[in-house]
Amino acid sequence: MTRQTRIPCVIQRGGTSKGPYFLASDLPSDPELRDRVLLAIMGSPDVHQIDGLGGADPLTSKVAIVSKSTRDGVDLDYLFCQVKVDQPLVDVTPNCGNMLAGVAPFALEHGLIDANDGRTTVRVHMVNSSNLCDVHIQTPGGIVTYDGNARIDGTPGTSAPVLIDFLDTAGSACGSLLPTGNVVDVVDGIEITCIDNGMPVVLLKAQDVGTTGYETRDELNAADYVKKRLESIRLQIGEAMNLGDVTDKVVPKMCLVSPAAKGGTINTRCFIPHVCHASIGVLAAVTVGTACVLPGSTASDIAEVAEGEPKVISVEHPSGEFSVELETGAPVKGTPQIKRAALLRTTRRLMEGNALVPADIWDGKSGLLAEAAA
Ligand code: NQM
């Protein structure tokens, strides 16, 4: 039988995503070898990920890698890896605000940080984009708890609240909030807004690609003509968004917008980017919310934004809604400045143990721990 290498890991739900969480010191330090190891762990490429831990869906083919931060005033470094289900690719271009929800509890349970009695605030450096956020978790008696009354759409039941404040997300992957320099661009005859406030997103009106915007996730996943039109736009605009050739990347996400139908601010269907999201990504919701308050964007004329500060944007999606609180500053050249985006997630530790990879992919040597011991 093939010899296998044991890698300590925890499987955790983070928001509406799920995947293995690793200490950086337990994985290879070389990014190429690390990616080969992650592909083997998740069972990619294979539509069923049958020989690995992945759940055969982009929302359950995610990995979080956590370490103590060496930056002043920062507690943790978090690297997010999107493992493609059906391709041998690992994309570290975007963040994932859902997997982020599990990072502080994971770090606490592994002794990387200390907890207060009651509530603990942890400052996290999101390595993918070099942005910071503060994560507030419940720690009665200095121990992380997953019990509580917080509820998020897209996840059954209730759990302890994980409150997240994003501090500086404009231009996370594209370098600026409006990477093309325009509020609206036209590609294939369709008006689009290209925007990055934590996640590169292309927003377009659902009706412009022949949809109502209220279809189910399954209906849109079966709508090949829609997916083709979205992919054509995505491939053409990627360079202009400073993302280079996006053929093998999971960004930009493509978001169809339409008027809210359930009392929210706006209705969405997000493609991430080839599969319709069951709800909406965390930073994608922050970015859509920002587009709602951006005059002239493809979202602003259909969004119902209430007066007052902070702005609470309720983003409707296929399984409910996602509320984002935006604290805006004085506009610069007509562009609103988002000083802080706050939102609620929940998380739960599901399994602890070891992931096994064939030793011919990685023999367990050359990790940071092995290097330190040598
Ligand atoms: O936008 C899915 C998710 C995400 C990413 C995706 C996310 C975010 O729901 O911050 O959380 O857009 O690929 O996990």
Coordinates of C-alpha atoms and ligand atoms in Angstrom, one line a residue:
M1 CA 0.0 0.0 0.0
T2 CA 1.2 3.5 -0.7
R3 CA 2.8 5.2 2.3
Q4 CA 0.9 8.3 3.3
T5 CA 1.8 11.5 5.1
R6 CA -0.4 12.6 8.0
I7 CA -1.1 16.3 8.2
P8 CA -2.9 17.7 11.2
C9 CA -6.1 19.4 10.2
V10 CA -9.5 20.6 11.4
I11 CA -12.6 20.6 9.2
Q12 CA -14.6 23.7 10.0
R13 CA -17.7 25.5 8.6
G14 CA -17.0 29.1 8.1
G15 CA -20.2 31.0 7.3
T16 CA -21.7 29.3 4.3
S17 CA -18.5 27.6 3.3
K18 CA -16.6 24.6 4.7
G19 CA -13.2 23.1 4.4
P20 CA -10.0 22.0 6.1
Y21 CA -8.0 24.5 8.2
F22 CA -4.3 24.0 8.6
L23 CA -1.5 25.5 10.6
A24 CA 1.0 27.0 8.0
S25 CA 3.8 25.1 9.9
D26 CA 2.2 21.7 9.0
L27 CA 2.2 22.3 5.3
P28 CA 5.1 22.6 2.8
S29 CA 6.6 26.1 2.7
D30 CA 7.1 26.0 -1.1
P31 CA 3.9 27.3 -2.7
E32 CA 4.0 24.9 -5.7
L33 CA 4.4 21.8 -3.5
R34 CA 1.8 23.2 -1.1
D35 CA -0.7 23.5 -3.9
R36 CA 0.0 19.9 -5.1
V37 CA -0.6 18.7 -1.5
L38 CA -3.9 20.7 -1.3
L39 CA -5.1 19.3 -4.6
A40 CA -4.4 15.7 -3.3
I41 CA -6.1 16.4 0.0
M42 CA -9.2 17.8 -1.7
G43 CA -9.3 15.2 -4.4
S44 CA -9.0 17.6 -7.4
P45 CA -9.2 17.5 -10.3
D46 CA -12.4 15.4 -10.3
V47 CA -16.0 16.6 -10.5
H48 CA -16.9 14.4 -7.5
Q49 CA -13.6 15.0 -5.6
I50 CA -14.2 11.3 -4.7
D51 CA -10.6 10.6 -3.6
G52 CA -10.4 13.6 -1.3
L53 CA -12.1 15.8 1.3
G54 CA -13.6 18.4 -1.1
G55 CA -17.4 18.5 -1.4
A56 CA -17.6 18.8 -5.2
D57 CA -18.8 22.4 -5.0
P58 CA -16.7 25.6 -5.0
L59 CA -18.2 26.4 -1.6
T60 CA -16.8 23.3 -0.1
S61 CA -13.5 23.2 -2.0
K62 CA -11.7 25.8 0.2
V63 CA -8.7 25.7 2.5
A64 CA -7.6 28.1 5.2
I65 CA -4.0 28.3 6.3
V66 CA -3.3 30.1 9.6
S67 CA -0.2 31.2 11.4
K68 CA 0.7 33.7 14.2
S69 CA 1.5 37.0 12.5
T70 CA 4.8 38.7 12.8
R71 CA 3.3 42.1 11.9
D72 CA 3.0 44.8 14.6
G73 CA -0.4 44.9 16.1
V74 CA -1.7 42.0 14.1
D75 CA -2.5 38.6 15.7
L76 CA -2.9 36.2 12.8
D77 CA -2.0 35.7 9.2
Y78 CA -4.7 33.9 7.1
L79 CA -4.1 32.6 3.6
F80 CA -7.2 31.4 1.7
C81 CA -6.8 28.8 -1.1
Q82 CA -9.7 28.2 -3.6
V83 CA -9.1 24.6 -4.8
K84 CA -10.7 24.1 -8.3
V85 CA -13.0 21.1 -8.3
D86 CA -12.4 19.9 -11.8
Q87 CA -9.1 21.5 -12.7
P88 CA -5.6 21.0 -11.1
L89 CA -5.6 24.6 -10.0
V90 CA -5.3 26.4 -6.6
D91 CA -6.2 30.1 -6.8
V92 CA -4.9 32.4 -4.0
T93 CA -6.0 35.7 -5.8
P94 CA -9.1 36.4 -3.7
N95 CA -10.0 36.3 0.0
C96 CA -12.8 34.3 1.4
G97 CA -14.8 36.1 4.1
N98 CA -16.7 33.0 4.9
M99 CA -13.7 30.8 5.8
L100 CA -12.4 33.9 7.6
A101 CA -15.1 33.3 10.2
G102 CA -13.4 30.1 11.4
V103 CA -9.9 31.5 11.6
A104 CA -9.9 33.0 15.1
P105 CA -11.6 30.1 16.8
F106 CA -9.2 27.7 15.1
A107 CA -6.2 29.8 16.2
L108 CA -7.5 30.0 19.7
E109 CA -8.0 26.2 20.0
H110 CA -4.5 25.7 18.7
G111 CA -2.9 28.2 21.2
L112 CA -1.8 30.8 18.6
I113 CA -3.7 33.5 20.5
D114 CA -5.1 34.2 24.0
A115 CA -8.7 34.8 24.8
N116 CA -10.4 37.2 27.2
D117 CA -13.3 36.1 29.4
G118 CA -16.4 37.0 27.4
R119 CA -15.5 38.4 24.0
T120 CA -12.1 38.4 22.2
T121 CA -11.2 40.6 19.3
V122 CA -8.6 39.3 16.9
R123 CA -6.8 41.3 14.3
V124 CA -6.3 39.2 11.1
H125 CA -4.0 40.0 8.2
M126 CA -5.7 38.5 5.1
V127 CA -2.5 37.4 3.2
N128 CA -4.2 37.1 -0.2
S129 CA -4.9 40.8 -0.5
S130 CA -2.8 42.2 2.4
N131 CA -6.0 43.7 4.0
L132 CA -6.8 43.8 7.7
C133 CA -9.9 43.0 9.6
D134 CA -11.0 42.7 13.2
V135 CA -12.9 39.5 14.1
H136 CA -14.9 39.4 17.4
I137 CA -15.7 36.0 18.8
Q138 CA -17.5 34.7 21.9
T139 CA -15.1 33.3 24.6
P140 CA -16.9 32.8 27.9
G141 CA -14.3 31.8 30.5
G142 CA -11.6 32.2 28.0
I143 CA -12.8 29.3 25.9
V144 CA -14.3 29.6 22.4
T145 CA -17.9 28.7 22.2
Y146 CA -19.9 27.8 19.1
D147 CA -23.3 27.9 20.9
G148 CA -25.5 30.9 20.4
N149 CA -28.5 32.5 18.8
A150 CA -27.0 34.1 15.7
R151 CA -28.5 32.9 12.4
I152 CA -27.3 33.5 8.9
D153 CA -29.2 32.6 5.7
G154 CA -27.7 29.6 3.8
T155 CA -26.8 27.8 7.1
P156 CA -29.3 25.8 9.2
G157 CA -29.7 26.4 12.9
T158 CA -28.1 29.0 15.2
S159 CA -24.6 29.5 16.5
A160 CA -22.4 32.0 18.4
P161 CA -22.0 35.2 16.5
V162 CA -18.7 36.0 14.8
L163 CA -18.7 39.7 14.0
I164 CA -16.3 40.9 11.4
D165 CA -15.1 44.5 10.7
F166 CA -13.3 44.9 7.4
L167 CA -11.0 47.9 7.6
D168 CA -9.4 48.7 4.3
T169 CA -10.7 46.5 1.5
A170 CA -10.9 48.9 -1.5
G171 CA -8.8 47.5 -4.4
S172 CA -8.0 44.3 -2.6
A173 CA -7.0 42.4 -5.7
C174 CA -7.3 45.0 -8.4
G175 CA -5.4 47.8 -6.8
S176 CA -8.3 50.3 -6.7
L177 CA -12.0 50.4 -6.1
L178 CA -12.8 51.1 -9.7
P179 CA -9.9 49.3 -11.5
T180 CA -11.0 50.2 -15.1
G181 CA -11.1 53.9 -14.1
N182 CA -14.8 54.0 -15.0
V183 CA -18.0 53.5 -13.1
V184 CA -19.5 51.9 -16.1
D185 CA -17.9 50.0 -19.0
V186 CA -19.6 48.4 -22.0
V187 CA -18.6 44.9 -23.1
D188 CA -20.5 42.8 -25.7
G189 CA -23.0 45.7 -25.8
I190 CA -23.8 45.3 -22.1
E191 CA -23.2 47.9 -19.4
I192 CA -21.1 46.6 -16.5
T193 CA -19.6 48.0 -13.3
C194 CA -16.2 46.6 -12.4
I195 CA -15.6 47.1 -8.7
D196 CA -13.4 45.7 -5.9
N197 CA -14.1 46.5 -2.3
G198 CA -12.7 43.2 -1.0
M199 CA -13.6 41.0 -4.0
P200 CA -13.3 41.8 -7.7
V201 CA -16.9 41.8 -9.0
V202 CA -18.5 42.6 -12.3
L203 CA -22.1 43.8 -11.8
L204 CA -24.6 43.8 -14.6
K205 CA -28.4 43.9 -14.8
A206 CA -29.9 40.5 -14.9
Q207 CA -32.3 41.4 -17.7
D208 CA -29.3 42.3 -20.0
V209 CA -28.3 38.6 -20.2
G210 CA -31.8 37.4 -20.7
T211 CA -32.7 36.4 -17.1
T212 CA -35.1 37.8 -14.6
G213 CA -32.6 37.6 -11.8
Y214 CA -35.0 35.6 -9.6
E215 CA -34.2 32.2 -11.0
T216 CA -33.0 29.4 -8.6
R217 CA -29.4 28.4 -8.3
D218 CA -30.1 25.2 -10.2
E219 CA -31.9 27.0 -13.0
L220 CA -29.0 29.3 -13.6
N221 CA -26.5 26.6 -13.4
A222 CA -28.3 24.9 -16.2
A223 CA -28.5 28.1 -18.3
D224 CA -25.5 27.5 -20.5
Y225 CA -26.4 30.6 -22.7
V226 CA -26.2 32.9 -19.7
K227 CA -22.9 31.3 -18.5
K228 CA -21.4 31.7 -22.0
R229 CA -22.3 35.4 -22.1
L230 CA -20.9 36.0 -18.6
E231 CA -17.7 34.2 -19.3
S232 CA -17.2 36.2 -22.5
I233 CA -17.5 39.4 -20.6
R234 CA -15.2 38.1 -17.8
L235 CA -12.4 37.1 -20.1
Q236 CA -12.5 40.4 -21.9
I237 CA -12.5 42.6 -18.8
G238 CA -10.1 40.7 -16.6
E239 CA -6.9 42.5 -17.9
A240 CA -8.6 45.9 -17.6
M241 CA -9.4 45.1 -14.0
N242 CA -5.6 44.5 -13.4
L243 CA -6.2 40.8 -12.9
G244 CA -4.2 39.7 -15.9
D245 CA -5.4 36.7 -17.9
V246 CA -8.3 35.4 -15.8
T247 CA -8.9 32.2 -17.7
D248 CA -7.6 30.1 -14.7
K249 CA -8.7 32.5 -12.0
V250 CA -11.8 32.5 -9.8
V251 CA -12.1 36.3 -10.1
P252 CA -13.7 38.5 -11.1
K253 CA -17.0 37.1 -9.8
M254 CA -20.0 37.9 -12.1
C255 CA -23.0 39.3 -10.3
L256 CA -26.5 39.7 -11.8
V257 CA -28.5 42.5 -10.1
S258 CA -32.2 43.2 -10.1
P259 CA -34.7 45.1 -7.9
A260 CA -35.1 43.6 -4.4
A261 CA -38.1 41.4 -4.1
K262 CA -38.3 40.8 -0.3
G263 CA -37.9 44.2 1.2
G264 CA -34.1 44.3 0.9
T265 CA -31.8 46.8 -0.9
I266 CA -31.0 44.8 -4.1
N267 CA -31.4 41.3 -5.4
T268 CA -28.4 39.2 -6.7
R269 CA -27.3 36.1 -8.4
C270 CA -23.5 35.7 -8.2
F271 CA -21.4 33.4 -10.4
I272 CA -18.2 32.4 -8.6
P273 CA -17.4 32.6 -11.5
H274 CA -18.7 29.5 -13.4
V275 CA -21.2 28.2 -10.8
C276 CA -24.0 30.2 -9.3
H277 CA -23.5 30.8 -5.6
A278 CA -26.0 29.3 -3.2
S279 CA -26.1 32.7 -1.4
I280 CA -23.4 35.3 -1.9
G281 CA -19.8 35.6 -0.8
V282 CA -19.0 37.8 2.2
L283 CA -16.6 40.2 0.4
A284 CA -18.7 40.0 -2.7
A285 CA -21.7 41.3 -0.6
V286 CA -19.5 44.1 0.8
T287 CA -18.5 45.0 -2.8
V288 CA -22.1 44.8 -4.1
G289 CA -23.2 47.0 -1.2
T290 CA -20.5 49.5 -2.1
A291 CA -21.8 49.5 -5.7
C292 CA -25.3 50.3 -4.4
V293 CA -24.0 53.6 -2.9
L294 CA -21.8 54.4 -5.9
P295 CA -23.6 57.0 -8.1
G296 CA -24.0 55.9 -11.7
S297 CA -23.2 52.2 -11.2
T298 CA -25.3 49.4 -12.7
A299 CA -26.6 48.7 -9.2
S300 CA -27.3 52.3 -7.9
D301 CA -30.4 53.0 -10.0
I302 CA -32.2 49.8 -8.9
A303 CA -30.9 49.8 -5.2
E304 CA -33.3 51.1 -2.5
V305 CA -30.7 52.6 -0.1
A306 CA -32.2 54.1 3.1
E307 CA -31.0 57.5 4.2
G308 CA -28.7 57.8 7.2
E309 CA -25.4 56.4 8.5
P310 CA -24.1 53.8 8.8
K311 CA -25.8 52.4 5.7
V312 CA -27.3 49.0 6.1
I313 CA -27.5 47.2 2.8
S314 CA -29.6 44.1 2.6
V315 CA -28.4 42.0 -0.3
E316 CA -31.0 39.4 -1.4
H317 CA -29.6 36.1 -2.8
P318 CA -30.9 32.6 -3.7
S319 CA -31.3 31.4 -0.1
G320 CA -32.2 34.6 1.7
E321 CA -30.4 37.9 2.4
F322 CA -27.1 39.2 3.7
S323 CA -26.9 42.4 5.6
V324 CA -23.8 44.6 5.4
E325 CA -23.3 47.7 7.4
L326 CA -21.2 50.3 5.6
E327 CA -19.6 53.3 7.3
T328 CA -19.0 55.8 4.6
G329 CA -16.7 58.8 4.6
A330 CA -16.8 62.0 2.5
P331 CA -16.7 61.1 -1.2
V332 CA -13.5 61.7 -3.2
K333 CA -14.2 62.9 -6.8
G334 CA -17.7 61.5 -6.5
T335 CA -16.6 58.1 -5.2
P336 CA -17.9 57.2 -1.7
Q337 CA -15.2 56.1 0.7
I338 CA -16.0 53.0 2.7
K339 CA -14.2 53.4 6.1
R340 CA -15.6 50.1 7.6
A341 CA -17.8 47.3 6.5
A342 CA -19.3 45.2 9.4
L343 CA -21.2 41.9 9.1
L344 CA -22.2 38.8 11.0
R345 CA -21.1 35.2 10.3
T346 CA -21.1 32.0 12.4
T347 CA -18.8 29.0 12.4
R348 CA -18.5 25.5 13.8
R349 CA -15.6 23.1 14.3
L350 CA -16.7 19.9 12.7
M351 CA -13.9 17.4 12.8
E352 CA -10.3 17.2 14.1
G353 CA -7.7 14.8 12.9
N354 CA -5.2 14.3 10.1
A355 CA -5.5 14.6 6.3
L356 CA -3.6 11.9 4.5
V357 CA -1.6 12.5 1.3
P358 CA 0.4 9.9 -0.6
A359 CA 4.0 10.2 0.4
D360 CA 5.1 10.3 -3.2
I361 CA 3.3 13.7 -3.4
W362 CA 4.8 14.9 -0.1
D363 CA 6.9 13.0 2.3
G364 CA 6.2 15.4 5.2
K365 CA 9.7 16.9 5.1
S366 CA 10.4 20.4 4.1
G367 CA 7.5 21.9 6.1
L368 CA 8.3 24.9 8.3
L369 CA 8.4 22.6 11.4
A370 CA 10.8 20.2 9.7
E371 CA 13.0 23.1 8.6
A372 CA 13.0 24.5 12.1
A373 CA 14.0 21.1 13.6
A374 CA 16.8 20.6 11.0
Ligands
NQM1 O1 -16.7 36.8 -1.1 C1 -17.5 32.4 -2.6 C2 -18.0 32.2 -0.3 C3 -17.2 32.8 -1.4 C4 -16.2 33.9 -1.1 C5 -17.0 32.9 -3.7 C6 -16.5 34.8 0.0 C7 -16.3 36.2 -0.1 O2 -19.2 32.4 -0.2 O3 -15.7 36.8 0.8 O4 -16.8 34.4 1.1 O5 -17.3 34.0 -4.1 O6 -16.2 32.2 -4.4 O7 -17.3 31.5 0.5

